[in-house]
Amino acid sequence: MASTSADAPDPGAATPGNGSATPGNGPAVSRREFDALFEAVRTWGRWTPADRGAWNRVTADHVRRAAAGVRSGVVVPLALPWNTRPGPDNRRPALHHMTDLGDVERPEPSTHKDFIAADYHGKGVTHLDALSHIAYRGQLYDGRTAGDAVGSEGARFGAVSTLGPLVTRGVLLDLPAALGVRWLEPGHAVHARDITAAERALGVTIGEADAVLLRSGQVRRRAELGAWDPDTASAGLHVDAVPLLAERGVALLGGDGDSDVRPSPVEGVHSPVHALAVAAMGVPLLDNLDLEALSAATAEAGRYAFLLVVAPLKVPGGTGSPVNPVAVL
């Protein structure tokens, strides 16, 4: 079990600990091996409209079946609080200030107004990555040239406004629950074998058009041991887990980190799972979820599948959006 004492190890250190059976971020993957994997999982030319990517898998029947699985009606929000405090995991804090304290408008009633803003593609804000967010070797999903498709006014292909509300069956892969530990240590890579083992332990199976949410326990670890720089070390998926997710036909991928294990096991590629999911497979990503309440709710319910609803802001040309996804059990 993880230490929570004053002499606990450096939170940023990629140590195994915590009962992890497969510690470390390896095995290392060469750029040549990664490029072959990219080609193996890419789905370019498969769907119309192309800029909805794998979300084209989700049909009305999928939504109805997901809704029919609701039993208790318990609603669990999955977003982190709006974070205005700078820290090692929040280098670009969100903004929130008051613009009206009841002394601006007359006559009655008085009003109170505020302003919010965020450079949200970081570690501090729960957000959705649209298909325009990631390019690999200069190409977005479906082979679109990044320089032509994304400019100073935003994205002309793969914008978040083309996705709309995302509603489907969600599956929580609660790795700490499956392993009987409090959290995965930063730098712990999750492999395909870990996913299938978690499915067996939790009694759930990932299916076509599902949204897969990976819990590493990062939020709990931060609460107990303090913040660290997740760009340097974070638990997440190894690239060898991606072919399994491609085979299952997932439509959305997310986690309490940003899906990638760090340090990256791939030479010269900082976020290889981002490249494979978004640019190769057309799978949008949910980053920086708070999955602690969902972990408790699914454990109490004894089931790890639920209705997932994600409603991004409708920003024309946006490469993503802050979101507050909800799970309905």
GROMACS .gro file of C-alpha atoms in nm:
model
  329
    1MET     CA    1   0.000   0.000   0.000
    2ALA     CA    2   0.113   0.357  -0.056
    3SER     CA    3   0.274   0.546   0.225
    4THR     CA    4   0.099   0.861   0.342
    5SER     CA    5   0.350   0.949   0.613
    6ALA     CA    6   0.564   1.260   0.633
    7ASP     CA    7   0.860   1.068   0.492
    8ALA     CA    8   0.664   0.945   0.187
    9PRO     CA    9   0.859   0.931  -0.141
   10ASP     CA   10   0.875   1.229  -0.373
   11PRO     CA   11   0.531   1.252  -0.541
   12GLY     CA   12   0.698   1.319  -0.872
   13ALA     CA   13   0.916   1.013  -0.862
   14ALA     CA   14   0.821   0.731  -1.100
   15THR     CA   15   0.850   0.462  -0.834
   16PRO     CA   16   0.667   0.130  -0.850
   17GLY     CA   17   0.529   0.105  -0.497
   18ASN     CA   18   0.165   0.054  -0.408
   19GLY     CA   19   0.164  -0.316  -0.489
   20SER     CA   20   0.203  -0.251  -0.862
   21ALA     CA   21   0.268  -0.576  -1.045
   22THR     CA   22   0.414  -0.414  -1.357
   23PRO     CA   23   0.595  -0.097  -1.244
   24GLY     CA   24   0.760   0.147  -1.482
   25ASN     CA   25   0.667   0.312  -1.807
   26GLY     CA   26   0.830   0.057  -2.041
   27PRO     CA   27   0.902  -0.129  -2.252
   28ALA     CA   28   1.065   0.135  -2.469
   29VAL     CA   29   0.924   0.174  -2.820
   30SER     CA   30   1.128   0.300  -3.113
   31ARG     CA   31   0.996   0.562  -3.351
   32ARG     CA   32   0.987   0.301  -3.627
   33GLU     CA   33   0.780   0.067  -3.411
   34PHE     CA   34   0.548   0.351  -3.317
   35ASP     CA   35   0.493   0.451  -3.679
   36ALA     CA   36   0.404   0.092  -3.764
   37LEU     CA   37   0.154   0.091  -3.478
   38PHE     CA   38   0.008   0.421  -3.601
   39GLU     CA   39  -0.051   0.266  -3.943
   40ALA     CA   40  -0.203  -0.048  -3.789
   41VAL     CA   41  -0.472   0.136  -3.589
   42ARG     CA   42  -0.555   0.430  -3.813
   43THR     CA   43  -0.906   0.455  -3.954
   44TRP     CA   44  -0.862   0.729  -4.213
   45GLY     CA   45  -1.125   0.730  -4.485
   46ARG     CA   46  -1.366   0.511  -4.288
   47TRP     CA   47  -1.640   0.758  -4.188
   48THR     CA   48  -1.848   1.046  -4.313
   49PRO     CA   49  -1.838   1.307  -4.173
   50ALA     CA   50  -1.469   1.246  -4.115
   51ASP     CA   51  -1.424   1.515  -3.853
   52ARG     CA   52  -1.649   1.326  -3.610
   53GLY     CA   53  -1.409   1.034  -3.635
   54ALA     CA   54  -1.485   0.736  -3.413
   55TRP     CA   55  -1.786   0.917  -3.271
   56ASN     CA   56  -1.963   0.803  -3.589
   57ARG     CA   57  -1.976   0.462  -3.420
   58VAL     CA   58  -2.236   0.588  -3.172
   59THR     CA   59  -2.583   0.538  -3.318
   60ALA     CA   60  -2.926   0.609  -3.173
   61ASP     CA   61  -2.943   0.241  -3.078
   62HIS     CA   62  -2.624   0.273  -2.875
   63VAL     CA   63  -2.768   0.572  -2.690
   64ARG     CA   64  -3.096   0.392  -2.620
   65ARG     CA   65  -2.917   0.086  -2.487
   66ALA     CA   66  -2.695   0.302  -2.268
   67ALA     CA   67  -2.997   0.488  -2.132
   68ALA     CA   68  -3.180   0.161  -2.070
   69GLY     CA   69  -2.892   0.051  -1.846
   70VAL     CA   70  -2.967   0.326  -1.594
   71ARG     CA   71  -3.096   0.167  -1.271
   72SER     CA   72  -3.055   0.385  -0.962
   73GLY     CA   73  -3.062   0.725  -1.134
   74VAL     CA   74  -2.757   0.837  -0.932
   75VAL     CA   75  -2.580   1.120  -1.117
   76VAL     CA   76  -2.205   1.158  -1.064
   77PRO     CA   77  -2.021   1.469  -1.193
   78LEU     CA   78  -1.672   1.394  -1.325
   79ALA     CA   79  -1.501   1.735  -1.350
   80LEU     CA   80  -1.231   1.886  -1.135
   81PRO     CA   81  -1.312   2.217  -0.963
   82TRP     CA   82  -1.235   2.529  -1.169
   83ASN     CA   83  -0.871   2.574  -1.068
   84THR     CA   84  -0.740   2.930  -1.033
   85ARG     CA   85  -0.445   2.840  -0.810
   86PRO     CA   86  -0.103   2.801  -0.976
   87GLY     CA   87   0.091   2.485  -0.899
   88PRO     CA   88   0.320   2.223  -1.051
   89ASP     CA   89   0.014   2.063  -1.213
   90ASN     CA   90  -0.157   2.392  -1.303
   91ARG     CA   91   0.094   2.611  -1.483
   92ARG     CA   92  -0.176   2.811  -1.662
   93PRO     CA   93  -0.440   2.872  -1.395
   94ALA     CA   94  -0.799   2.935  -1.499
   95LEU     CA   95  -0.941   3.283  -1.443
   96HIS     CA   96  -1.244   3.381  -1.239
   97HIS     CA   97  -1.324   3.735  -1.130
   98MET     CA   98  -1.633   3.937  -1.053
   99THR     CA   99  -1.755   4.198  -1.301
  100ASP     CA  100  -2.065   4.314  -1.113
  101LEU     CA  101  -2.121   4.320  -0.737
  102GLY     CA  102  -2.468   4.464  -0.746
  103ASP     CA  103  -2.354   4.821  -0.801
  104VAL     CA  104  -2.351   4.842  -1.181
  105GLU     CA  105  -2.708   4.810  -1.304
  106ARG     CA  106  -3.010   5.011  -1.196
  107PRO     CA  107  -3.302   4.985  -1.121
  108GLU     CA  108  -3.382   4.676  -0.911
  109PRO     CA  109  -3.308   4.394  -0.899
  110SER     CA  110  -2.935   4.420  -0.849
  111THR     CA  111  -2.717   4.159  -1.016
  112HIS     CA  112  -2.391   3.976  -0.955
  113LYS     CA  113  -2.183   3.874  -1.255
  114ASP     CA  114  -1.852   3.708  -1.311
  115PHE     CA  115  -1.600   3.630  -1.583
  116ILE     CA  116  -1.426   3.299  -1.642
  117ALA     CA  117  -1.157   3.196  -1.890
  118ALA     CA  118  -0.908   2.914  -1.927
  119ASP     CA  119  -0.615   2.800  -2.139
  120TYR     CA  120  -0.766   2.459  -2.082
  121HIS     CA  121  -0.535   2.223  -2.275
  122GLY     CA  122  -0.323   2.159  -1.968
  123LYS     CA  123  -0.343   1.960  -1.647
  124GLY     CA  124  -0.569   2.180  -1.435
  125VAL     CA  125  -0.900   2.184  -1.625
  126THR     CA  126  -1.126   1.891  -1.715
  127HIS     CA  127  -1.164   1.913  -2.092
  128LEU     CA  128  -1.242   1.737  -2.418
  129ASP     CA  129  -0.983   1.711  -2.697
  130ALA     CA  130  -1.141   1.743  -3.040
  131LEU     CA  131  -0.981   1.589  -3.350
  132SER     CA  132  -0.819   1.919  -3.447
  133HIS     CA  133  -0.614   1.920  -3.126
  134ILE     CA  134  -0.350   1.663  -3.224
  135ALA     CA  135  -0.140   1.626  -3.538
  136TYR     CA  136   0.129   1.367  -3.602
  137ARG     CA  137   0.394   1.430  -3.864
  138GLY     CA  138   0.199   1.738  -3.972
  139GLN     CA  139  -0.129   1.556  -4.027
  140LEU     CA  140  -0.457   1.561  -3.840
  141TYR     CA  141  -0.699   1.271  -3.840
  142ASP     CA  142  -0.802   1.148  -4.186
  143GLY     CA  143  -0.479   1.277  -4.337
  144ARG     CA  144  -0.574   1.645  -4.331
  145THR     CA  145  -0.273   1.877  -4.341
  146ALA     CA  146  -0.255   2.052  -4.007
  147GLY     CA  147  -0.129   2.381  -4.150
  148ASP     CA  148  -0.424   2.400  -4.387
  149ALA     CA  149  -0.688   2.281  -4.142
  150VAL     CA  150  -0.599   2.489  -3.834
  151GLY     CA  151  -0.522   2.859  -3.844
  152SER     CA  152  -0.529   3.171  -3.631
  153GLU     CA  153  -0.910   3.173  -3.632
  154GLY     CA  154  -0.936   2.812  -3.522
  155ALA     CA  155  -0.994   2.475  -3.683
  156ARG     CA  156  -1.164   2.427  -4.019
  157PHE     CA  157  -1.163   2.050  -3.969
  158GLY     CA  158  -1.222   1.849  -3.655
  159ALA     CA  159  -1.355   2.137  -3.446
  160VAL     CA  160  -1.530   2.062  -3.119
  161SER     CA  161  -1.847   2.221  -3.255
  162THR     CA  162  -1.886   1.930  -3.499
  163LEU     CA  163  -1.902   1.675  -3.218
  164GLY     CA  164  -2.200   1.807  -3.026
  165PRO     CA  165  -2.317   1.637  -2.706
  166LEU     CA  166  -2.157   1.295  -2.657
  167VAL     CA  167  -2.389   1.035  -2.505
  168THR     CA  168  -2.299   0.666  -2.486
  169ARG     CA  169  -2.223   0.377  -2.253
  170GLY     CA  170  -1.931   0.450  -2.027
  171VAL     CA  171  -1.699   0.191  -1.873
  172LEU     CA  172  -1.481   0.269  -1.572
  173LEU     CA  173  -1.154   0.078  -1.568
  174ASP     CA  174  -1.078   0.130  -1.201
  175LEU     CA  175  -0.723  -0.002  -1.191
  176PRO     CA  176  -0.657   0.062  -0.820
  177ALA     CA  177  -0.981  -0.119  -0.732
  178ALA     CA  178  -0.888  -0.410  -0.958
  179LEU     CA  179  -0.538  -0.433  -0.808
  180GLY     CA  180  -0.641  -0.369  -0.447
  181VAL     CA  181  -0.423  -0.057  -0.411
  182ARG     CA  182  -0.495   0.308  -0.334
  183TRP     CA  183  -0.353   0.444  -0.659
  184LEU     CA  184  -0.104   0.375  -0.936
  185GLU     CA  185   0.225   0.552  -0.888
  186PRO     CA  186   0.331   0.819  -1.142
  187GLY     CA  187   0.515   0.649  -1.426
  188HIS     CA  188   0.312   0.327  -1.402
  189ALA     CA  189   0.218   0.204  -1.750
  190VAL     CA  190  -0.113   0.028  -1.809
  191HIS     CA  191  -0.083  -0.247  -2.073
  192ALA     CA  192  -0.340  -0.445  -2.271
  193ARG     CA  193  -0.309  -0.733  -2.027
  194ASP     CA  194  -0.392  -0.494  -1.741
  195ILE     CA  195  -0.709  -0.385  -1.918
  196THR     CA  196  -0.832  -0.740  -1.970
  197ALA     CA  197  -0.740  -0.831  -1.612
  198ALA     CA  198  -0.935  -0.526  -1.485
  199GLU     CA  199  -1.235  -0.629  -1.696
  200ARG     CA  200  -1.233  -0.971  -1.530
  201ALA     CA  201  -1.185  -0.829  -1.181
  202LEU     CA  202  -1.458  -0.567  -1.219
  203GLY     CA  203  -1.703  -0.779  -1.416
  204VAL     CA  204  -1.728  -0.545  -1.713
  205THR     CA  205  -1.638  -0.573  -2.081
  206ILE     CA  206  -1.552  -0.289  -2.317
  207GLY     CA  207  -1.778  -0.293  -2.624
  208GLU     CA  208  -1.833  -0.118  -2.957
  209ALA     CA  209  -1.892   0.259  -2.927
  210ASP     CA  210  -1.813   0.267  -2.554
  211ALA     CA  211  -1.641   0.549  -2.371
  212VAL     CA  212  -1.353   0.406  -2.166
  213LEU     CA  213  -1.245   0.597  -1.855
  214LEU     CA  214  -0.921   0.491  -1.688
  215ARG     CA  215  -0.884   0.564  -1.317
  216SER     CA  216  -0.529   0.565  -1.186
  217GLY     CA  217  -0.619   0.726  -0.853
  218GLN     CA  218  -0.420   1.040  -0.936
  219VAL     CA  219  -0.675   1.273  -0.774
  220ARG     CA  220  -0.666   1.075  -0.448
  221ARG     CA  221  -0.287   1.063  -0.452
  222ARG     CA  222  -0.268   1.441  -0.498
  223ALA     CA  223  -0.510   1.498  -0.210
  224GLU     CA  224  -0.302   1.282   0.024
  225LEU     CA  225   0.057   1.350  -0.088
  226GLY     CA  226   0.039   1.687  -0.263
  227ALA     CA  227   0.081   1.808  -0.619
  228TRP     CA  228   0.357   1.706  -0.861
  229ASP     CA  229   0.430   1.774  -1.227
  230PRO     CA  230   0.230   1.516  -1.426
  231ASP     CA  231   0.415   1.616  -1.744
  232THR     CA  232   0.720   1.457  -1.586
  233ALA     CA  233   0.558   1.150  -1.433
  234SER     CA  234   0.203   1.019  -1.454
  235ALA     CA  235   0.029   0.685  -1.467
  236GLY     CA  236  -0.146   0.609  -1.794
  237LEU     CA  237  -0.170   0.385  -2.096
  238HIS     CA  238   0.131   0.232  -2.267
  239VAL     CA  239   0.099   0.235  -2.646
  240ASP     CA  240   0.074  -0.144  -2.648
  241ALA     CA  241  -0.275  -0.109  -2.494
  242VAL     CA  242  -0.407   0.091  -2.789
  243PRO     CA  243  -0.457  -0.197  -3.038
  244LEU     CA  244  -0.692  -0.364  -2.788
  245LEU     CA  245  -0.901  -0.045  -2.762
  246ALA     CA  246  -0.898  -0.015  -3.142
  247GLU     CA  247  -1.013  -0.376  -3.175
  248ARG     CA  248  -1.299  -0.314  -2.931
  249GLY     CA  249  -1.410  -0.009  -3.133
  250VAL     CA  250  -1.412   0.254  -2.858
  251ALA     CA  251  -1.564   0.593  -2.939
  252LEU     CA  252  -1.417   0.801  -2.655
  253LEU     CA  253  -1.121   0.765  -2.419
  254GLY     CA  254  -1.052   0.948  -2.096
  255GLY     CA  255  -0.894   0.932  -1.756
  256ASP     CA  256  -0.799   1.114  -1.438
  257GLY     CA  257  -0.471   1.198  -1.612
  258ASP     CA  258  -0.453   1.257  -1.985
  259SER     CA  259  -0.439   0.888  -2.091
  260ASP     CA  260  -0.061   0.886  -2.158
  261VAL     CA  261   0.192   0.731  -1.924
  262ARG     CA  262   0.485   0.962  -1.860
  263PRO     CA  263   0.773   0.962  -1.912
  264SER     CA  264   0.673   0.858  -2.263
  265PRO     CA  265   0.809   0.517  -2.366
  266VAL     CA  266   0.834   0.633  -2.729
  267GLU     CA  267   1.146   0.811  -2.842
  268GLY     CA  268   1.071   1.162  -2.970
  269VAL     CA  269   0.695   1.149  -2.903
  270HIS     CA  270   0.577   1.322  -2.586
  271SER     CA  271   0.214   1.207  -2.599
  272PRO     CA  272   0.200   0.889  -2.807
  273VAL     CA  273  -0.146   0.775  -2.691
  274HIS     CA  274  -0.281   1.117  -2.791
  275ALA     CA  275  -0.131   1.070  -3.136
  276LEU     CA  276  -0.271   0.719  -3.175
  277ALA     CA  277  -0.617   0.792  -3.035
  278VAL     CA  278  -0.687   1.132  -3.189
  279ALA     CA  279  -0.476   1.150  -3.505
  280ALA     CA  280  -0.482   0.782  -3.607
  281MET     CA  281  -0.813   0.646  -3.471
  282GLY     CA  282  -1.025   0.962  -3.457
  283VAL     CA  283  -1.111   0.903  -3.091
  284PRO     CA  284  -1.171   1.222  -2.886
  285LEU     CA  285  -1.012   1.235  -2.541
  286LEU     CA  286  -1.133   1.344  -2.199
  287ASP     CA  287  -0.846   1.476  -1.988
  288ASN     CA  288  -0.817   1.547  -1.615
  289LEU     CA  289  -1.134   1.381  -1.492
  290ASP     CA  290  -1.214   1.343  -1.124
  291LEU     CA  291  -1.311   0.976  -1.101
  292GLU     CA  292  -1.303   0.938  -0.723
  293ALA     CA  293  -1.678   0.975  -0.665
  294LEU     CA  294  -1.748   0.748  -0.963
  295SER     CA  295  -1.511   0.487  -0.819
  296ALA     CA  296  -1.707   0.487  -0.495
  297ALA     CA  297  -2.046   0.485  -0.670
  298THR     CA  298  -1.960   0.199  -0.905
  299ALA     CA  299  -1.813  -0.007  -0.621
  300GLU     CA  300  -2.130   0.044  -0.417
  301ALA     CA  301  -2.350  -0.044  -0.714
  302GLY     CA  302  -2.134  -0.345  -0.801
  303ARG     CA  303  -2.121  -0.251  -1.169
  304TYR     CA  304  -1.875  -0.047  -1.371
  305ALA     CA  305  -2.086   0.050  -1.674
  306PHE     CA  306  -2.313   0.357  -1.685
  307LEU     CA  307  -2.466   0.622  -1.909
  308LEU     CA  308  -2.207   0.891  -1.988
  309VAL     CA  309  -2.307   1.241  -2.101
  310VAL     CA  310  -2.050   1.495  -2.221
  311ALA     CA  311  -2.166   1.836  -2.347
  312PRO     CA  312  -1.877   2.049  -2.480
  313LEU     CA  313  -1.923   2.419  -2.541
  314LYS     CA  314  -2.022   2.488  -2.901
  315VAL     CA  315  -1.713   2.686  -3.001
  316PRO     CA  316  -1.681   2.719  -3.381
  317GLY     CA  317  -1.323   2.631  -3.470
  318GLY     CA  318  -1.243   2.518  -3.115
  319THR     CA  319  -0.984   2.245  -3.067
  320GLY     CA  320  -1.166   2.127  -2.754
  321SER     CA  321  -1.369   2.254  -2.464
  322PRO     CA  322  -1.386   2.258  -2.085
  323VAL     CA  323  -1.652   2.007  -1.981
  324ASN     CA  324  -1.828   1.867  -1.676
  325PRO     CA  325  -1.918   1.512  -1.786
  326VAL     CA  326  -2.175   1.321  -1.583
  327ALA     CA  327  -2.217   0.951  -1.527
  328VAL     CA  328  -2.569   0.818  -1.458
  329LEU     CA  329  -2.589   0.481  -1.286
   0.00000   0.00000   0.00000
